[in-house]
Short mmCIF file of C-alpha atoms in Angstrom, two decimals:
data_model
loop_
_atom_site.label_atom_id
_atom_site.label_comp_id
_atom_site.label_asym_id
_atom_site.label_seq_id
_atom_site.Cartn_x
_atom_site.Cartn_y
_atom_site.Cartn_z
CA MET A 2 -52.78 58.06 -31.87
CA ASP A 3 -50.78 61.07 -31.00
CA ALA A 4 -47.72 59.08 -31.29
CA LEU A 5 -48.63 57.84 -34.87
CA VAL A 6 -48.98 60.91 -36.09
CA LEU A 7 -45.97 62.42 -35.15
CA LEU A 8 -43.51 59.48 -35.87
CA GLY A 9 -45.74 58.10 -38.92
CA SER A 10 -45.44 61.97 -40.73
CA PHE A 11 -41.71 61.58 -39.92
CA VAL A 12 -40.99 58.12 -40.95
CA THR A 13 -43.54 58.84 -44.12
CA LEU A 14 -41.10 62.43 -44.92
CA MET A 15 -37.88 60.05 -44.36
CA ILE A 16 -39.03 57.88 -46.60
CA ILE A 17 -39.93 59.97 -49.63
CA GLY A 18 -36.25 61.38 -49.60
CA MET A 19 -36.91 64.71 -47.44
CA PRO A 20 -33.72 65.49 -45.58
CA VAL A 21 -33.53 64.51 -41.91
CA ALA A 22 -33.48 68.02 -40.60
CA TYR A 23 -36.99 69.05 -42.89
CA ALA A 24 -38.44 65.92 -41.91
CA LEU A 25 -38.07 66.72 -38.39
CA GLY A 26 -39.25 70.25 -38.60
CA LEU A 27 -42.40 69.62 -40.79
CA SER A 28 -43.57 66.52 -38.76
CA ALA A 29 -43.09 68.88 -35.54
CA LEU A 30 -45.67 71.29 -37.34
CA ILE A 31 -47.90 68.30 -38.31
CA GLY A 32 -47.57 67.31 -34.57
CA ALA A 33 -48.61 70.67 -33.24
CA TRP A 34 -51.90 70.88 -35.56
CA TRP A 35 -53.08 67.45 -34.55
CA ILE A 36 -52.80 68.52 -30.76
CA GLU A 37 -53.71 71.60 -31.63
CA LEU A 38 -50.53 73.68 -30.92
CA PRO A 39 -50.13 77.34 -31.81
CA TYR A 40 -47.19 77.19 -34.41
CA ASP A 41 -45.91 80.32 -32.06
CA ALA A 42 -44.73 77.55 -29.43
CA VAL A 43 -43.11 75.43 -32.25
CA MET A 44 -41.34 78.64 -33.56
CA ILE A 45 -40.32 79.14 -29.77
CA ALA A 46 -38.93 75.96 -29.35
CA ILE A 47 -36.53 75.79 -32.69
CA ALA A 48 -34.91 79.15 -31.63
CA GLY A 49 -34.52 77.79 -27.58
CA GLY A 50 -32.83 74.63 -29.18
CA VAL A 51 -30.26 76.84 -30.72
CA ASN A 52 -29.94 79.63 -28.22
CA LYS A 53 -27.59 77.57 -26.20
CA PHE A 54 -23.95 79.01 -24.96
CA SER A 55 -22.63 75.63 -24.90
CA LEU A 56 -23.44 75.12 -28.67
CA LEU A 57 -21.02 77.57 -29.73
CA ALA A 58 -18.26 74.71 -29.16
CA ILE A 59 -19.31 72.80 -31.80
CA PRO A 60 -18.49 75.44 -35.07
CA PHE A 61 -15.08 76.26 -32.92
CA PHE A 62 -14.07 72.51 -32.77
CA VAL A 63 -15.16 71.94 -36.32
CA LEU A 64 -13.26 74.98 -37.29
CA ALA A 65 -9.76 73.97 -35.68
CA GLY A 66 -10.05 70.66 -37.00
CA ALA A 67 -10.54 71.49 -40.32
CA ILE A 68 -7.82 74.05 -40.23
CA MET A 69 -5.51 71.39 -38.77
CA ALA A 70 -6.92 68.78 -41.22
CA GLU A 71 -6.29 70.82 -44.25
CA GLY A 72 -2.92 72.32 -42.96
CA GLY A 73 -0.74 69.56 -43.12
CA MET A 74 -1.40 67.88 -39.74
CA SER A 75 -2.30 64.31 -40.95
CA ARG A 76 0.84 63.83 -42.85
CA ARG A 77 2.90 64.66 -39.60
CA LEU A 78 0.44 62.71 -37.40
CA VAL A 79 1.35 59.61 -39.58
CA ALA A 80 5.11 60.26 -39.51
CA PHE A 81 4.96 60.66 -35.90
CA ALA A 82 2.93 57.29 -35.67
CA GLU A 83 5.16 55.42 -37.68
CA VAL A 84 8.29 56.42 -35.60
CA LEU A 85 6.52 54.87 -32.63
CA VAL A 86 5.21 51.63 -34.36
CA GLY A 87 5.84 51.75 -37.87
CA PHE A 88 8.88 48.87 -37.50
CA VAL A 89 7.02 45.83 -36.30
CA GLN A 90 4.95 43.63 -38.94
CA GLY A 91 1.82 45.02 -39.88
CA GLY A 92 3.43 48.10 -38.75
CA LEU A 93 1.53 50.45 -41.57
CA SER A 94 -1.73 48.98 -40.08
CA LEU A 95 -0.64 50.30 -36.68
CA VAL A 96 0.16 53.62 -38.10
CA ASN A 97 -2.95 53.96 -39.32
CA ILE A 98 -5.01 53.23 -36.20
CA LEU A 99 -2.72 55.29 -33.97
CA ALA A 100 -2.72 58.46 -36.60
CA SER A 101 -6.56 58.35 -36.13
CA THR A 102 -6.21 58.24 -32.39
CA PHE A 103 -4.13 61.49 -32.69
CA PHE A 104 -5.96 63.12 -35.20
CA GLY A 105 -9.52 62.31 -33.67
CA ALA A 106 -8.37 63.62 -30.65
CA ILE A 107 -7.72 67.12 -32.49
CA SER A 108 -10.58 66.95 -35.33
CA GLY A 109 -13.55 65.36 -33.17
CA SER A 110 -14.87 64.02 -36.74
CA SER A 111 -14.66 60.69 -37.93
CA MET A 112 -15.26 61.79 -41.64
CA ALA A 113 -12.31 64.28 -41.39
CA ASP A 114 -10.09 61.60 -39.79
CA THR A 115 -11.12 59.04 -42.60
CA ALA A 116 -10.80 61.83 -45.29
CA SER A 117 -7.00 63.02 -44.22
CA ILE A 118 -5.39 60.01 -42.86
CA GLY A 119 -7.12 57.59 -45.85
CA SER A 120 -5.33 60.00 -48.57
CA VAL A 121 -2.26 59.65 -47.06
CA LEU A 122 -2.07 55.98 -45.90
CA ILE A 123 -4.28 54.11 -48.28
CA PRO A 124 -2.16 54.89 -51.01
CA GLU A 125 0.98 54.08 -48.90
CA MET A 126 -0.19 50.62 -47.54
CA GLU A 127 -1.13 49.47 -51.07
CA LYS A 128 2.06 50.39 -52.32
CA LYS A 129 4.15 48.51 -49.68
CA GLY A 130 1.82 45.35 -50.02
CA TYR A 131 -1.30 45.40 -48.30
CA PRO A 132 -4.61 45.04 -49.93
CA ARG A 133 -6.17 47.96 -50.49
CA ASP A 134 -9.80 47.01 -48.85
CA PHE A 135 -7.84 46.00 -46.05
CA ALA A 136 -6.03 49.38 -45.85
CA THR A 137 -9.72 51.01 -46.05
CA ALA A 138 -11.28 48.90 -43.58
CA VAL A 139 -8.81 50.12 -40.94
CA THR A 140 -8.92 53.43 -41.75
CA VAL A 141 -12.54 53.60 -41.36
CA SER A 142 -12.94 51.44 -38.52
CA GLY A 143 -9.74 53.53 -36.79
CA SER A 144 -11.97 56.46 -37.33
CA VAL A 145 -15.00 55.69 -34.83
CA GLN A 146 -12.26 56.74 -32.29
CA ALA A 147 -12.60 60.39 -33.13
CA ILE A 148 -16.51 60.06 -31.70
CA LEU A 149 -15.02 58.82 -28.50
CA ILE A 150 -11.76 60.76 -27.78
CA PRO A 151 -12.14 64.47 -26.89
CA PRO A 152 -12.86 67.02 -28.37
CA SER A 153 -16.16 64.99 -30.07
CA HIS A 154 -18.29 67.13 -31.54
CA ASN A 155 -21.17 64.40 -30.75
CA ALA A 156 -20.65 64.61 -27.20
CA VAL A 157 -21.46 68.34 -27.09
CA ILE A 158 -24.78 67.21 -29.16
CA TYR A 159 -25.48 64.43 -26.47
CA SER A 160 -24.98 66.99 -23.55
CA LEU A 161 -27.83 69.60 -25.49
CA ALA A 162 -30.19 66.42 -26.12
CA ALA A 163 -30.07 65.60 -22.44
CA GLY A 164 -31.44 69.07 -21.82
CA GLY A 165 -27.67 70.57 -20.72
CA SER A 166 -27.90 68.08 -17.56
CA VAL A 167 -24.82 66.44 -18.49
CA SER A 168 -21.16 68.07 -18.37
CA ILE A 169 -19.63 68.34 -21.61
CA ALA A 170 -16.00 68.20 -19.54
CA ALA A 171 -17.28 64.83 -18.02
CA LEU A 172 -18.35 63.25 -21.57
CA PHE A 173 -14.77 64.42 -23.10
CA LEU A 174 -12.80 62.61 -19.96
CA ALA A 175 -15.29 59.58 -20.31
CA GLY A 176 -14.43 59.07 -23.96
CA VAL A 177 -10.70 58.78 -23.27
CA LEU A 178 -10.75 54.98 -21.84
CA PRO A 179 -13.20 54.12 -24.42
CA GLY A 180 -11.56 55.54 -27.32
CA LEU A 181 -8.22 53.91 -26.08
CA LEU A 182 -9.75 50.30 -25.57
CA LEU A 183 -10.92 50.66 -29.49
CA GLY A 184 -7.88 51.60 -30.67
CA LEU A 185 -5.77 48.81 -28.68
CA THR A 186 -8.50 46.10 -29.62
CA LEU A 187 -7.77 47.04 -33.59
CA ALA A 188 -4.31 47.27 -33.14
CA ILE A 189 -4.17 43.41 -31.55
CA MET A 190 -6.73 42.45 -34.24
CA CYS A 191 -4.44 44.07 -36.88
CA LEU A 192 -1.27 42.46 -35.56
CA PHE A 193 -3.04 39.16 -35.91
CA ILE A 194 -4.14 39.59 -39.17
CA ALA A 195 -0.67 40.42 -40.11
CA LYS A 196 0.99 37.67 -38.86
CA LYS A 197 -1.63 35.46 -40.46
CA ARG A 198 -1.14 37.32 -43.89
CA ASN A 199 2.29 37.71 -43.65
CA PHE A 200 2.16 41.62 -43.93
CA PRO A 201 5.80 43.44 -44.41
CA LYS A 202 7.23 45.05 -41.60
CA GLY A 203 7.91 48.66 -41.86
CA ARG A 204 11.11 50.54 -41.95
CA SER A 205 13.06 51.98 -38.60
CA ILE A 206 13.66 55.63 -38.67
CA PRO A 207 17.30 56.65 -37.59
CA MET A 208 17.16 58.59 -34.16
CA LYS A 209 17.84 61.85 -35.88
CA GLU A 210 15.06 61.86 -38.49
CA ALA A 211 12.55 60.36 -35.57
CA LEU A 212 13.48 63.38 -33.39
CA ARG A 213 12.87 65.93 -36.37
CA ILE A 214 9.31 64.44 -37.01
CA CYS A 215 8.23 64.50 -33.30
CA VAL A 216 9.17 67.96 -32.92
CA ASP A 217 7.48 68.79 -35.97
CA ALA A 218 4.04 66.94 -34.76
CA LEU A 219 4.44 68.05 -31.26
CA TRP A 220 3.03 71.33 -32.25
CA GLY A 221 -0.29 70.15 -33.51
CA LEU A 222 -0.25 67.38 -30.29
CA MET A 223 -0.48 70.51 -28.17
CA THR A 224 -3.96 71.20 -29.23
CA MET A 225 -4.99 67.99 -27.06
CA VAL A 226 -3.29 69.63 -24.35
CA ILE A 227 -4.54 72.99 -24.28
CA ILE A 228 -8.12 71.71 -24.70
CA LEU A 229 -8.26 69.01 -21.86
CA GLY A 230 -5.43 70.67 -19.46
CA GLY A 231 -7.46 73.81 -20.08
CA ILE A 232 -10.87 72.41 -18.83
CA LEU A 233 -9.01 70.04 -16.11
CA SER A 234 -7.09 73.22 -14.51
CA GLY A 235 -10.22 75.26 -14.57
CA ILE A 236 -8.80 78.12 -16.70
CA PHE A 237 -11.78 77.98 -19.11
CA THR A 238 -15.07 75.99 -19.79
CA ALA A 239 -15.32 73.62 -22.81
CA THR A 240 -16.73 76.16 -25.32
CA GLU A 241 -14.11 78.46 -24.40
CA SER A 242 -11.50 75.84 -24.96
CA ALA A 243 -12.67 75.38 -28.47
CA ALA A 244 -12.29 78.75 -29.38
CA ILE A 245 -8.50 78.85 -27.86
CA ALA A 246 -7.96 75.71 -29.95
CA VAL A 247 -9.12 77.34 -33.40
CA ILE A 248 -6.71 80.52 -32.31
CA TRP A 249 -4.06 77.55 -31.66
CA ALA A 250 -4.71 75.79 -34.95
CA PHE A 251 -4.76 79.02 -37.03
CA PHE A 252 -1.36 79.97 -35.39
CA VAL A 253 0.56 76.63 -35.93
CA THR A 254 -1.00 75.93 -39.43
CA MET A 255 -0.29 79.44 -40.79
CA PHE A 256 3.00 80.46 -38.78
CA ILE A 257 4.53 77.15 -37.81
CA TYR A 258 3.57 74.87 -40.60
CA ARG A 259 3.11 77.51 -43.03
CA ASP A 260 1.78 74.75 -45.54
CA TYR A 261 -1.78 76.23 -46.22
CA GLN A 262 -2.21 79.32 -48.43
CA TRP A 263 -3.48 82.46 -47.08
CA ARG A 264 -5.67 82.39 -50.46
CA GLU A 265 -7.78 79.51 -49.68
CA LEU A 266 -8.33 80.26 -45.99
CA PRO A 267 -12.01 81.90 -47.12
CA LYS A 268 -13.11 78.89 -49.11
CA LEU A 269 -12.03 76.47 -45.67
CA VAL A 270 -14.29 78.99 -43.73
CA HIS A 271 -16.91 78.94 -46.06
CA ARG A 272 -16.98 75.06 -46.33
CA THR A 273 -17.30 75.19 -42.29
CA VAL A 274 -20.02 77.79 -42.24
CA LYS A 275 -22.05 75.74 -44.88
CA THR A 276 -21.66 72.34 -42.57
CA LEU A 277 -22.74 73.98 -39.22
CA ALA A 278 -25.42 75.76 -40.85
CA ILE A 279 -26.82 72.05 -41.60
CA VAL A 280 -26.19 71.41 -37.86
CA MET A 281 -27.67 74.44 -36.51
CA ILE A 282 -30.88 73.67 -38.63
CA LEU A 283 -31.19 69.98 -37.41
CA ILE A 284 -30.64 70.95 -33.50
CA GLY A 285 -33.24 73.53 -33.97
CA PHE A 286 -35.94 71.25 -35.59
CA ALA A 287 -34.94 68.11 -33.62
CA ALA A 288 -35.53 70.40 -30.37
CA SER A 289 -38.93 71.43 -31.71
CA PHE A 290 -39.71 67.54 -32.22
CA GLY A 291 -38.62 66.78 -29.06
CA TYR A 292 -40.51 69.42 -27.59
CA ILE A 293 -44.10 67.70 -29.03
CA MET A 294 -42.88 64.25 -28.50
CA THR A 295 -42.69 65.62 -24.75
CA LEU A 296 -46.04 67.23 -24.84
CA MET A 297 -47.51 63.66 -26.21
CA GLN A 298 -46.07 61.85 -23.49
CA ILE A 299 -44.10 59.47 -26.09
CA PRO A 300 -41.15 59.47 -24.11
CA THR A 301 -43.10 58.12 -21.08
CA MET A 302 -44.93 55.41 -23.35
CA ILE A 303 -41.70 53.90 -24.50
CA THR A 304 -40.16 53.78 -21.05
CA GLY A 305 -43.20 52.08 -19.97
CA LEU A 306 -42.81 49.59 -23.15
CA PHE A 307 -39.25 48.83 -22.32
CA THR A 308 -39.93 48.43 -18.57
CA SER A 309 -42.51 45.98 -19.34
CA VAL A 310 -40.42 43.50 -20.94
CA SER A 311 -37.95 43.72 -18.27
CA ASP A 312 -36.51 45.82 -15.09
CA ASN A 313 -33.05 43.88 -15.51
CA LYS A 314 -30.85 46.67 -16.05
CA TYR A 315 -28.67 44.39 -18.32
CA THR A 316 -31.50 43.42 -20.32
CA VAL A 317 -32.63 46.87 -20.99
CA LEU A 318 -29.47 48.13 -22.07
CA LEU A 319 -28.97 44.95 -24.36
CA MET A 320 -32.28 45.83 -25.89
CA ILE A 321 -31.31 49.43 -26.50
CA ASN A 322 -28.02 48.35 -27.70
CA ILE A 323 -29.77 46.12 -30.51
CA LEU A 324 -32.17 49.17 -31.26
CA LEU A 325 -29.56 51.56 -31.87
CA LEU A 326 -27.50 48.97 -34.10
CA ILE A 327 -30.42 48.85 -36.22
CA LEU A 328 -31.29 52.69 -36.29
CA GLY A 329 -27.53 53.59 -36.76
CA THR A 330 -27.77 51.97 -40.03
CA LEU A 331 -30.63 53.59 -41.27
CA MET A 332 -29.85 57.33 -39.97
CA ASP A 333 -27.14 59.65 -39.65
CA MET A 334 -25.75 60.20 -35.91
CA ALA A 335 -26.19 63.76 -35.23
CA PRO A 336 -30.55 63.50 -35.53
CA LEU A 337 -30.23 59.84 -33.55
CA ILE A 338 -28.51 61.34 -30.82
CA LEU A 339 -31.22 64.19 -30.75
CA ILE A 340 -34.31 62.14 -31.21
CA MET A 341 -33.61 59.21 -29.13
CA THR A 342 -31.70 60.99 -25.97
CA PRO A 343 -34.87 62.04 -24.95
CA ILE A 344 -36.65 58.95 -25.29
CA LEU A 345 -33.91 56.63 -23.88
CA LEU A 346 -32.06 58.58 -21.00
CA PRO A 347 -35.28 58.28 -18.77
CA ILE A 348 -35.18 54.67 -19.27
CA VAL A 349 -31.85 54.14 -18.21
CA LYS A 350 -31.83 56.99 -15.48
CA THR A 351 -34.82 54.76 -13.53
CA LEU A 352 -32.76 51.43 -14.04
CA GLY A 353 -29.29 53.44 -12.33
CA VAL A 354 -27.59 53.94 -15.24
CA ASP A 355 -25.28 56.97 -15.13
CA PRO A 356 -26.06 59.57 -17.90
CA VAL A 357 -22.16 60.39 -18.70
CA HIS A 358 -22.34 56.25 -19.17
CA PHE A 359 -25.08 56.24 -21.50
CA GLY A 360 -23.67 58.50 -23.42
CA MET A 361 -20.59 56.31 -24.02
CA ILE A 362 -22.84 53.48 -24.98
CA MET A 363 -24.75 55.72 -27.67
CA MET A 364 -21.46 56.91 -28.96
CA VAL A 365 -19.82 53.41 -29.64
CA ASN A 366 -23.33 52.57 -30.83
CA LEU A 367 -24.00 55.07 -33.34
CA GLY A 368 -20.57 55.47 -34.24
CA MET A 369 -20.61 51.91 -35.71
CA GLY A 370 -23.65 53.23 -37.90
CA LEU A 371 -21.31 55.51 -39.37
CA ILE A 372 -19.50 52.63 -41.00
CA THR A 373 -22.13 50.56 -41.96
CA PRO A 374 -24.68 50.63 -45.09
CA PRO A 375 -27.04 51.52 -46.08
CA VAL A 376 -26.38 55.19 -44.76
CA GLY A 377 -22.67 54.93 -43.53
CA GLY A 378 -21.35 57.90 -43.96
CA VAL A 379 -17.95 57.60 -42.79
CA LEU A 380 -17.77 54.30 -44.95
CA PHE A 381 -18.83 55.94 -48.04
CA VAL A 382 -15.98 58.78 -47.45
CA GLY A 383 -13.63 56.01 -46.96
CA ALA A 384 -14.77 53.99 -50.18
CA ALA A 385 -14.50 57.10 -51.95
CA VAL A 386 -10.76 58.12 -50.88
CA ALA A 387 -9.87 54.31 -51.89
CA LYS A 388 -11.80 54.15 -55.18
CA LEU A 389 -13.50 50.93 -54.00
CA PRO A 390 -17.08 49.78 -54.29
CA ILE A 391 -18.93 49.97 -50.93
CA GLU A 392 -19.54 45.98 -50.99
CA LYS A 393 -15.57 45.33 -51.30
CA VAL A 394 -15.22 47.46 -48.12
CA VAL A 395 -17.63 46.35 -46.18
CA LYS A 396 -16.61 42.57 -46.91
CA ALA A 397 -13.29 43.69 -45.38
CA LEU A 398 -14.75 45.26 -42.40
CA ILE A 399 -16.94 41.98 -41.32
CA PRO A 400 -13.90 40.95 -38.46
CA PHE A 401 -13.49 44.92 -37.63
CA PHE A 402 -17.22 45.08 -36.69
CA GLY A 403 -16.32 41.88 -34.18
CA ALA A 404 -13.70 44.08 -32.64
CA LEU A 405 -16.19 47.15 -32.15
CA LEU A 406 -19.05 44.52 -30.88
CA PHE A 407 -16.44 43.68 -28.26
CA VAL A 408 -15.88 47.26 -27.31
CA LEU A 409 -19.33 48.08 -27.18
CA ALA A 410 -20.39 45.11 -24.84
CA ALA A 411 -17.10 46.23 -22.58
CA VAL A 412 -18.41 49.77 -22.42
CA THR A 413 -22.02 48.65 -21.67
CA TYR A 414 -21.18 46.43 -18.99
CA ILE A 415 -18.29 47.71 -17.19
CA PRO A 416 -19.48 51.44 -16.25
CA ALA A 417 -16.08 52.20 -14.84
CA LEU A 418 -14.48 52.38 -18.58
CA SER A 419 -16.64 55.42 -19.06
CA LEU A 420 -16.83 57.08 -15.11
CA TRP A 421 -13.46 56.30 -13.62
CA LEU A 422 -11.42 59.40 -15.60
CA PRO A 423 -14.36 61.89 -14.69
CA GLY A 424 -15.01 60.61 -11.40
CA LEU A 425 -10.80 60.91 -10.83
CA LEU A 426 -10.36 64.21 -12.49
CA LEU A 427 -13.70 66.30 -11.78
CA LYS A 428 -14.24 65.80 -8.21
#
């Protein structure tokens, strides 16, 4: 009955249209009332949820990504990707995917990736003879790389939801190979489609111009080196690397590229703070919701439910994948990580699944949810940038879903994809 009151109130509040964060907080209060827990305990849980040093990584990474996104970095990364792969048949689709790889390693945000890369490449691809819906599908699916490739904001949220027991540095490194595998899979599929549909070849860029483009893009690409290099060398932690990334992004944007106006900077900071306020409210309320779930022993009950169906690790992971794929279409990624990690992580740990590996399984799963209706935030951004109906973009995305499911299966059943790099570099 306890679980029915807590989860039922949450679902009811969601159905009537209450924002997820407030639905979590209010249902936590309802649950506390039901089990006769003092409301003070709920308030303490909310405060404790956001009173964590590691959480500072999120605002710093978001601000660094916003500065680079609006400061001309996306245009330079597109030009750099064109130098590398733009000359083959269907080259602009490869440019799109590779630019998303680079930009994801700077912004850590799929929405920022879709908005910035899409605004540059969707019109350009259409002008060169690619269907607009195909260009949008490439942009949207390619942006899922930003969830996997460091610095991923969602990896920080997963570490928090796991009780801080999972290293952010390990999660960053674990996302590298799955992210690159996703990019490679999408690239191979685009080459096949380009040959089948006879898409045009891109131009070969002269050496002198190519060198200028590479040097120009190098300043922004150094952000990746600063973040990962600093963490792996032990010079600073993941949180400190985020602060350094902000300083570097500000320096490159305002003093090297100089495409951004100083008078626009306060507006950018204001937009970032508004976004972060929503995220922090969500994290605090989710912490209180998780606290009430623990008191009601809901994770233990769900663990028993899964293990009663099967004690085979691969079968349970398949069931979890199906569950997360369904939930990912109905709710945004961050709240799902915060809600489902405390429930599912104990289940997979009893089966011997590494928490870092499971984090990558969740990232790919819920990343697919971001581009799937009816609540696919990245899908909506891509459709808005392309000025296309959602239905047309979804239809074009169908083969890309196949590529994503292949990557999900590989990440789920080949743990080395996630664990080899952290094991090698964080000994």
